[in-house]
mmCIF file with all atom_site columns, C-alpha atoms and ligand atoms in Angstrom:
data_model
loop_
_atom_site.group_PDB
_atom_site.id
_atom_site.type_symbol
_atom_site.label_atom_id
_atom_site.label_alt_id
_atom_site.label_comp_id
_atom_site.label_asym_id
_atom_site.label_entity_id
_atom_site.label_seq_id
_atom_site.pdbx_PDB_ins_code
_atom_site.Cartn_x
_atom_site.Cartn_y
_atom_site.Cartn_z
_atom_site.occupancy
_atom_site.B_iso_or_equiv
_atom_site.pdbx_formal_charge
_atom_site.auth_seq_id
_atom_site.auth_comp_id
_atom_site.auth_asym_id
_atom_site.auth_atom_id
_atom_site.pdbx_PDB_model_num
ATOM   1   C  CA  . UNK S 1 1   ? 59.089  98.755  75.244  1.00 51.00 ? 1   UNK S CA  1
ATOM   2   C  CA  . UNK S 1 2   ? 62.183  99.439  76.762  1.00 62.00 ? 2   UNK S CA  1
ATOM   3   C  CA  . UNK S 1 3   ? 63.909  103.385 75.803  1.00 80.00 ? 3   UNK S CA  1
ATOM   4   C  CA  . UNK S 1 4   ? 67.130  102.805 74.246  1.00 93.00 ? 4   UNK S CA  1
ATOM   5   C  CA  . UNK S 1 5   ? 70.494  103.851 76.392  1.00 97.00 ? 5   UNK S CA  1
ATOM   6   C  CA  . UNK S 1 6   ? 72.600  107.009 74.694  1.00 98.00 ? 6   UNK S CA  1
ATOM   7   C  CA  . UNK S 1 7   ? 75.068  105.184 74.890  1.00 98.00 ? 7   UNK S CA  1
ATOM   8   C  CA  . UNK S 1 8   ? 73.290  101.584 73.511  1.00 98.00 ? 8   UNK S CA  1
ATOM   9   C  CA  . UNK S 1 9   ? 76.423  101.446 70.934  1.00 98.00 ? 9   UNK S CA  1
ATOM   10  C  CA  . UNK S 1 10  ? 79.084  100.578 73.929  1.00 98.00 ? 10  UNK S CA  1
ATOM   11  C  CA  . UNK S 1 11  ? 81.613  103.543 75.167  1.00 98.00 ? 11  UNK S CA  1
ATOM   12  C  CA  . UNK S 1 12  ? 84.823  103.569 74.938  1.00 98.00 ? 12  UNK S CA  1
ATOM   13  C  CA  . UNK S 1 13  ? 87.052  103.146 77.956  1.00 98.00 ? 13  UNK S CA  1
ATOM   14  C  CA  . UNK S 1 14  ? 90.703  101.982 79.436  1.00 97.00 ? 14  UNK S CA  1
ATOM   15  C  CA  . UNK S 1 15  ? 92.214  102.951 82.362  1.00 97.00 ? 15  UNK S CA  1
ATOM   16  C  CA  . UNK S 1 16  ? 95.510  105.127 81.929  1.00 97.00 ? 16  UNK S CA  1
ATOM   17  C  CA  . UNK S 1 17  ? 96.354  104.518 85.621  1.00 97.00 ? 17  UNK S CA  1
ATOM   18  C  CA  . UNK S 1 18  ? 96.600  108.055 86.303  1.00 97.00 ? 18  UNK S CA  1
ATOM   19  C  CA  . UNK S 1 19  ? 94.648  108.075 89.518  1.00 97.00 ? 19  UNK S CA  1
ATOM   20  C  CA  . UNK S 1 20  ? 92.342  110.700 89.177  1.00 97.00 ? 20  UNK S CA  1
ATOM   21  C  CA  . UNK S 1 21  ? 89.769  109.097 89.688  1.00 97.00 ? 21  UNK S CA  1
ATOM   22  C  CA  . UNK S 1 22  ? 90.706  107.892 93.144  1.00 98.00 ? 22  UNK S CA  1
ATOM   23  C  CA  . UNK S 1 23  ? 91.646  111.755 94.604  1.00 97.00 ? 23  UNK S CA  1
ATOM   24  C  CA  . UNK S 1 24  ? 90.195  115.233 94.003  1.00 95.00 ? 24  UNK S CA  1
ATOM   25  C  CA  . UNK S 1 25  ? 88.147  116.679 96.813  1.00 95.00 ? 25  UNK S CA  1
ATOM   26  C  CA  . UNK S 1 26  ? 86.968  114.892 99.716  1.00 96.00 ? 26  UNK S CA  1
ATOM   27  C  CA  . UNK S 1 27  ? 85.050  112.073 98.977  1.00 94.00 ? 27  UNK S CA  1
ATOM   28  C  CA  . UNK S 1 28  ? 83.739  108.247 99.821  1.00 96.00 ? 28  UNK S CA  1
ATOM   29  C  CA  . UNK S 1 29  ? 84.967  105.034 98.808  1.00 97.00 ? 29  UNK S CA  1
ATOM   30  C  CA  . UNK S 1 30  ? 81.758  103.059 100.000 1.00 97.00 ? 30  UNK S CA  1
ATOM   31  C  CA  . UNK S 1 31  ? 82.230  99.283  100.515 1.00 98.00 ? 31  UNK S CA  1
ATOM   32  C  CA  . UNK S 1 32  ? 79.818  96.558  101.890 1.00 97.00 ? 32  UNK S CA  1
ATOM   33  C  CA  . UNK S 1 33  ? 80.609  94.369  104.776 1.00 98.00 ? 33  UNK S CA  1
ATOM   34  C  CA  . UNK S 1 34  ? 81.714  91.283  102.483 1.00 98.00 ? 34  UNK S CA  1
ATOM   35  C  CA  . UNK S 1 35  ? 84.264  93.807  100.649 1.00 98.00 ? 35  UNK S CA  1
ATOM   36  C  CA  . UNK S 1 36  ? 85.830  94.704  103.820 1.00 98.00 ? 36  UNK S CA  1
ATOM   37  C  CA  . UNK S 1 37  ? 86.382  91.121  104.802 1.00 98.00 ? 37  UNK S CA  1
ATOM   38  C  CA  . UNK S 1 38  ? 87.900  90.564  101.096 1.00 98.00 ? 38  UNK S CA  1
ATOM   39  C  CA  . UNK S 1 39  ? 89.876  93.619  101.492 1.00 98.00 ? 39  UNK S CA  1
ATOM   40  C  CA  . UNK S 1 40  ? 91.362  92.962  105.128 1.00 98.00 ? 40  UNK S CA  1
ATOM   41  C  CA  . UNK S 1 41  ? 91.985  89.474  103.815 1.00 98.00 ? 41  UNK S CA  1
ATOM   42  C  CA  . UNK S 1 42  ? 94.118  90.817  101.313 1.00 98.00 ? 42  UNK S CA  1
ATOM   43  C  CA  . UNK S 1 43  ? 95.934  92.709  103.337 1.00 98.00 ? 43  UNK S CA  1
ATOM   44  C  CA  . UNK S 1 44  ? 96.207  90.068  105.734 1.00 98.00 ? 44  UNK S CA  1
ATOM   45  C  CA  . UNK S 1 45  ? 94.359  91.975  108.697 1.00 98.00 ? 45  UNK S CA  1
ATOM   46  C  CA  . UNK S 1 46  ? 91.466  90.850  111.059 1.00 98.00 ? 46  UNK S CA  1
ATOM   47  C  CA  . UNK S 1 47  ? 87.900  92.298  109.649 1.00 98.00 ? 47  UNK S CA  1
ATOM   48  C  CA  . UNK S 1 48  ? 87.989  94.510  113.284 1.00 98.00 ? 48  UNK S CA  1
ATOM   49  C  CA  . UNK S 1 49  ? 91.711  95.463  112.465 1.00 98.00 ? 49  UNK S CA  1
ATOM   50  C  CA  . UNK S 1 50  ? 91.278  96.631  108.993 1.00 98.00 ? 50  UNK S CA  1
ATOM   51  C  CA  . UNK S 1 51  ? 87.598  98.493  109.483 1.00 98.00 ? 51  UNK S CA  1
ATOM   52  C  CA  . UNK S 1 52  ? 90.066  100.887 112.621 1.00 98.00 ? 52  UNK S CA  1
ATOM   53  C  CA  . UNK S 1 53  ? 93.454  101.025 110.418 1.00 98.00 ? 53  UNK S CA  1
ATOM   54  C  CA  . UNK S 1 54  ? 91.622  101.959 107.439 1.00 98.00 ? 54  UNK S CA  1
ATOM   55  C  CA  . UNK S 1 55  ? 88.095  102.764 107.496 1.00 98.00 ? 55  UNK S CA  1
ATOM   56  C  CA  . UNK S 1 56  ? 85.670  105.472 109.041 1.00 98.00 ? 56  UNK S CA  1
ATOM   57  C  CA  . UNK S 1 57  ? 82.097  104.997 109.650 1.00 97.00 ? 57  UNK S CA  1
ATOM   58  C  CA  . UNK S 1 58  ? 80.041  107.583 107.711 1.00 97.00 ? 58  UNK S CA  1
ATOM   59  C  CA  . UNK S 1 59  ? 75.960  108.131 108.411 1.00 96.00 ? 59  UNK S CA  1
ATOM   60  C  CA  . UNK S 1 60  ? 75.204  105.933 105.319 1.00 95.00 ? 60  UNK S CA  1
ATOM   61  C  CA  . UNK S 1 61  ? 77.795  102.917 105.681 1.00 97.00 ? 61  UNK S CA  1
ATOM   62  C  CA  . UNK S 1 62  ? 82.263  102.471 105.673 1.00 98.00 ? 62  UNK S CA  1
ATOM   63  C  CA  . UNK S 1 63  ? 84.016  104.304 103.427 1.00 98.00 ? 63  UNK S CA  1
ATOM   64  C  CA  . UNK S 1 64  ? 87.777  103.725 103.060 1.00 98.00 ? 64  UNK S CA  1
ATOM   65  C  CA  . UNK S 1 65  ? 89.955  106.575 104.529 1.00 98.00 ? 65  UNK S CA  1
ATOM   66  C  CA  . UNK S 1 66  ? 91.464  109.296 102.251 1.00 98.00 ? 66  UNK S CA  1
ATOM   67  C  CA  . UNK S 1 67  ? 94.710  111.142 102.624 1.00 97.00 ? 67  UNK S CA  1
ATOM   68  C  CA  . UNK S 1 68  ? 95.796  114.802 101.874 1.00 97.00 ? 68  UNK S CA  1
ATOM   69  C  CA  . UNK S 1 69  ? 98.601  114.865 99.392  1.00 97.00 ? 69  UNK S CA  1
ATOM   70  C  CA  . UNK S 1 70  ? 99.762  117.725 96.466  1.00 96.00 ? 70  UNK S CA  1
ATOM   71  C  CA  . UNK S 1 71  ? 96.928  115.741 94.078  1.00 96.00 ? 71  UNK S CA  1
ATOM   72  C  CA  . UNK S 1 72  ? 93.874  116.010 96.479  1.00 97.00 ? 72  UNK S CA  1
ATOM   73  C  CA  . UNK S 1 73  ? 92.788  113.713 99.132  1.00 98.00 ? 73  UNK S CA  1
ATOM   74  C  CA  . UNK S 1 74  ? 93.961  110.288 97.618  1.00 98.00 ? 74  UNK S CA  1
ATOM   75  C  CA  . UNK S 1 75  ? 92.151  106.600 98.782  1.00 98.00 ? 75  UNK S CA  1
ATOM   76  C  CA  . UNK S 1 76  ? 94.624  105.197 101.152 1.00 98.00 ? 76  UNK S CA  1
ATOM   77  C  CA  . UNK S 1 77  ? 94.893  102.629 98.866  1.00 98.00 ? 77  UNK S CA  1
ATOM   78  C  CA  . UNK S 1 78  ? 96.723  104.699 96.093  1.00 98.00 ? 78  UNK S CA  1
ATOM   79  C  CA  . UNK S 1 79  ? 99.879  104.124 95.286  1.00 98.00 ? 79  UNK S CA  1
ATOM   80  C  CA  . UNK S 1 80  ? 101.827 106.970 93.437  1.00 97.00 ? 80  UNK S CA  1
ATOM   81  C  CA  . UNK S 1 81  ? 105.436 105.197 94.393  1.00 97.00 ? 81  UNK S CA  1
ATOM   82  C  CA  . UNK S 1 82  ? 105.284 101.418 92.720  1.00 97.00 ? 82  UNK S CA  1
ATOM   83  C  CA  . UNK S 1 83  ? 105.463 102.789 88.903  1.00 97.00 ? 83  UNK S CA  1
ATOM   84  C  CA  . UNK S 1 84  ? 106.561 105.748 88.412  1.00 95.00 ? 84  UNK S CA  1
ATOM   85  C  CA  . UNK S 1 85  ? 103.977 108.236 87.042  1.00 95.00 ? 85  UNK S CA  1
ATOM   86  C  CA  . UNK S 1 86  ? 101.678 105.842 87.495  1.00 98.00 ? 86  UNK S CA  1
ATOM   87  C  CA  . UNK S 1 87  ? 98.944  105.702 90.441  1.00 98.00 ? 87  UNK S CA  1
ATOM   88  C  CA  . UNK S 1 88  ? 97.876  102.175 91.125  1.00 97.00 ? 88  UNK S CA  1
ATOM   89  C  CA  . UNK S 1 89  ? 95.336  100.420 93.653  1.00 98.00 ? 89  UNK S CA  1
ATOM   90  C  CA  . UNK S 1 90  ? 97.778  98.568  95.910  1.00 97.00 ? 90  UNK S CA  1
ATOM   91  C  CA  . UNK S 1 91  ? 94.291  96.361  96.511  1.00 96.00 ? 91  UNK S CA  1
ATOM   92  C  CA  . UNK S 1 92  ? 93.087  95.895  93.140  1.00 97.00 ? 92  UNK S CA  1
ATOM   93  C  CA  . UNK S 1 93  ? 91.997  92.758  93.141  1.00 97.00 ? 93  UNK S CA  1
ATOM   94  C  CA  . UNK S 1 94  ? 90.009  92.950  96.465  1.00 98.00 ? 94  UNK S CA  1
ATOM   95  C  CA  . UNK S 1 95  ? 88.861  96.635  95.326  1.00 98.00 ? 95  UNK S CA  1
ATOM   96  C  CA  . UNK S 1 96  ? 84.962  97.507  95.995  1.00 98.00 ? 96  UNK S CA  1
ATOM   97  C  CA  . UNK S 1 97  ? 82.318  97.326  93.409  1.00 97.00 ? 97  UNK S CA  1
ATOM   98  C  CA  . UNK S 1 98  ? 82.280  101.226 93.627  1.00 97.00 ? 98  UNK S CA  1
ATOM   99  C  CA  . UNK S 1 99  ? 85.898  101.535 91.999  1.00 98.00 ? 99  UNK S CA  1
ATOM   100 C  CA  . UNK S 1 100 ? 85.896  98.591  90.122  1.00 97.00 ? 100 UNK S CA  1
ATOM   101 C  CA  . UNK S 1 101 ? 82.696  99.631  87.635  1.00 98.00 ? 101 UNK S CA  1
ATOM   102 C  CA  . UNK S 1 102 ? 83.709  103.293 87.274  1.00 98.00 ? 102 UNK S CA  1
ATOM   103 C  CA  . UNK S 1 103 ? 83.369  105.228 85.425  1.00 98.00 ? 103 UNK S CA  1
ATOM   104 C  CA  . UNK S 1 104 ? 79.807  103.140 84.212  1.00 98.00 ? 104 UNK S CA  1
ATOM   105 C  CA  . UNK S 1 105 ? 78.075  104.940 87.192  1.00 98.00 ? 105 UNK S CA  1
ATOM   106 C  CA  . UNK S 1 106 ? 74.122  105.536 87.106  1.00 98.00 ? 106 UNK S CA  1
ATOM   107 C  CA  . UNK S 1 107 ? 74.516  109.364 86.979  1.00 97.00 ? 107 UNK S CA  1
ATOM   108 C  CA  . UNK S 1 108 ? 77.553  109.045 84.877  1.00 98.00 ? 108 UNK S CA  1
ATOM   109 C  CA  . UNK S 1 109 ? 75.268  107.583 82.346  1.00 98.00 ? 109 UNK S CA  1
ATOM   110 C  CA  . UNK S 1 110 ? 72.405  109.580 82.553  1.00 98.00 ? 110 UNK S CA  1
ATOM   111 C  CA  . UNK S 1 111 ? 72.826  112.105 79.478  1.00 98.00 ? 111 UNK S CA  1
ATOM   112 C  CA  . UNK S 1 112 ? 76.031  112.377 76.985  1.00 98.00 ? 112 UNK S CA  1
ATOM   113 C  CA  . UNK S 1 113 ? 76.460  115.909 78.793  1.00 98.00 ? 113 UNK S CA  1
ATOM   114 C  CA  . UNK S 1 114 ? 76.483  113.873 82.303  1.00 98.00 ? 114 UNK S CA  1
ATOM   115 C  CA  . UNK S 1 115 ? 79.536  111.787 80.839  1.00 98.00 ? 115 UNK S CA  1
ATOM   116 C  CA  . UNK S 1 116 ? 81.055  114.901 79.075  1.00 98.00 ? 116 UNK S CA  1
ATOM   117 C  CA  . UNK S 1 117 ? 81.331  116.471 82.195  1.00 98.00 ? 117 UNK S CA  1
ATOM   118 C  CA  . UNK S 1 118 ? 82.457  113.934 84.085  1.00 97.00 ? 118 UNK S CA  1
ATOM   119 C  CA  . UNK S 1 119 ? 85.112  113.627 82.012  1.00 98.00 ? 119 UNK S CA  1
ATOM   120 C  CA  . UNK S 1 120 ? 85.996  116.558 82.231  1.00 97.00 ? 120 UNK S CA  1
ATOM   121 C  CA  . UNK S 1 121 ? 85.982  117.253 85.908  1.00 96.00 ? 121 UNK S CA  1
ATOM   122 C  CA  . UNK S 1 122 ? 87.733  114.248 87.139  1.00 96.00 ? 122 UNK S CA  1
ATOM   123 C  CA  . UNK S 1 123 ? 89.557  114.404 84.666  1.00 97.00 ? 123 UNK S CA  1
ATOM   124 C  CA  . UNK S 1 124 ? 89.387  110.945 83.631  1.00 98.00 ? 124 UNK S CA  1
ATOM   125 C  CA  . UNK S 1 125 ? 91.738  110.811 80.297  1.00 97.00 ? 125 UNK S CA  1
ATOM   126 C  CA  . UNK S 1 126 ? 90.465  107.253 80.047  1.00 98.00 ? 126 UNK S CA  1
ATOM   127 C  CA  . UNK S 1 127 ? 86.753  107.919 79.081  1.00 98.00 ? 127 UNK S CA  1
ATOM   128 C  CA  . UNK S 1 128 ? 86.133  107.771 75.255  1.00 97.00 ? 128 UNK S CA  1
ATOM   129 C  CA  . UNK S 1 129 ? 89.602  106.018 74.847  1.00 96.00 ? 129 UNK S CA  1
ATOM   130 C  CA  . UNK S 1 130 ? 90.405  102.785 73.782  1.00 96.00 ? 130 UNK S CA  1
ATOM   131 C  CA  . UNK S 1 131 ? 88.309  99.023  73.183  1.00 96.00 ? 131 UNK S CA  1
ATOM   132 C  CA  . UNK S 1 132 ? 84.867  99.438  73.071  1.00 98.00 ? 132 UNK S CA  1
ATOM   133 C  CA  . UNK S 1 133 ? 82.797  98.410  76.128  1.00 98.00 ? 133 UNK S CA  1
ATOM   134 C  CA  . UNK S 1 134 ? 79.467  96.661  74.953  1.00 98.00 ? 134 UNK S CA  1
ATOM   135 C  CA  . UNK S 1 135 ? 75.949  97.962  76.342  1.00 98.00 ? 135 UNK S CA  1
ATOM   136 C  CA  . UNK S 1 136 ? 75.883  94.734  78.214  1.00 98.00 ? 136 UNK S CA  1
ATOM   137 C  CA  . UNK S 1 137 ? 78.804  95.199  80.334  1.00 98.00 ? 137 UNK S CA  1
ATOM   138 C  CA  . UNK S 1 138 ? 77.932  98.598  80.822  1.00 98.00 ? 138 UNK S CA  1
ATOM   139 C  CA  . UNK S 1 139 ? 74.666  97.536  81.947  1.00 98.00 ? 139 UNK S CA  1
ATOM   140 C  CA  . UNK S 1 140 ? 76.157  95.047  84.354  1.00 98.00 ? 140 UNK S CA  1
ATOM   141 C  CA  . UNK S 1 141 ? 78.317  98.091  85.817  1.00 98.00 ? 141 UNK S CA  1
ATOM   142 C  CA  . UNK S 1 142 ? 75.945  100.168 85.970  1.00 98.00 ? 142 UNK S CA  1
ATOM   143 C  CA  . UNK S 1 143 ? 73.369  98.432  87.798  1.00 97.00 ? 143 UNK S CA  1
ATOM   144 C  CA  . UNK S 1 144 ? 76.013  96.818  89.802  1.00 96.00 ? 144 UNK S CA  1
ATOM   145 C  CA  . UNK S 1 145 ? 75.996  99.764  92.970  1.00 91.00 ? 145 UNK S CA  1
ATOM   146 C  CA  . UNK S 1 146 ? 72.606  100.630 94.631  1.00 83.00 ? 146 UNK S CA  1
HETATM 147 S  S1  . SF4 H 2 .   ? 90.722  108.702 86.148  1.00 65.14 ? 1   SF4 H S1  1
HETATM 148 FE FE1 . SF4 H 2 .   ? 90.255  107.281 84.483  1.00 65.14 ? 1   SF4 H FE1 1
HETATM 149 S  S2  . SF4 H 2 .   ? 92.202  106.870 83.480  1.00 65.14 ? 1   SF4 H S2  1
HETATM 150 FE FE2 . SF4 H 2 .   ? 92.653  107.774 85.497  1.00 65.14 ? 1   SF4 H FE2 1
HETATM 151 S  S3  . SF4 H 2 .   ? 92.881  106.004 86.922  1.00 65.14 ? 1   SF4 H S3  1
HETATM 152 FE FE3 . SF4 H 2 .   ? 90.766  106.633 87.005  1.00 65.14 ? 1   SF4 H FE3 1
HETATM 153 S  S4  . SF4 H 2 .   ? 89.739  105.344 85.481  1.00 65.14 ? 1   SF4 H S4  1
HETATM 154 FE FE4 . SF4 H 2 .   ? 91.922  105.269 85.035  1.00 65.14 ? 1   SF4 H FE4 1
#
């Protein structure tokens, strides 16, 4: 038999749009090779054009490129100037799988004190906020990244 998850009730989560989440220290934004087609698509740039505008090569795959700003070093994808005090994805819809199921990561989940602290240290004022996210969407999140 299976162990139950912590957190086999659901969680509670919606996104404020604050963008924490998406700056802080210096960090990856991993996509796969099919993401960065969808995202230069959406952006209207060749795969080659988009990977050298907007991407770096790290040792274990592309990660989108960051910026330095007053909040940390922000996805280049953020948008702080659309709504104001708001921070948005100006990609959203082509986002990775990496941004689009957090904050339902593995190590997230591990322990309630995992999630606590995440919480805390992003902050994400989302987490523990809003509809209730069943155990089987979390699961699909969760198992979603490799
Ligand atoms: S930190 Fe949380 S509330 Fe803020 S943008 Fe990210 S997911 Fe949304």
């Amino acid at each position: 038999m299976t162990e139950q998850e912590w957190y086999a009730q659901g969680l509670r989560f919606a996104c404020t749009q604050c963008g924490n989440c998406c700056t802080g220290p210096e960090g990856a934004v991993w996509f796969s090779e099919e993401e960065g087609q969808a995202m230069a698509k959406s952006v209207g740039l060749e795969h080659e054009t988009f990977l050298r505008r907007y991407a770096r090569k790290l040792k274990r795959g592309w990660s989108l490129k960051e910026h330095k700003t007053e909040h940390g070093f922000d996805c280049v994808f953020l948008d702080r100037e659309t709504m104001p005090g708001k921070a948005i994805c100006s990609l959203y819809d082509a986002r990775p799988q990496q941004c689009r199921t957090w904050p339902f990561w593995k190590e997230n989940l591990e322990t309630p004190q995992a999630w606590e602290s995440v919480k805390k240290a992003t902050p994400c004022p989302g987490m523990g906020k809003g509809s209730l996210v069943s155990i089987e969407s979390i699961r699909i999140q969760r198992d979603a990244l490799p």
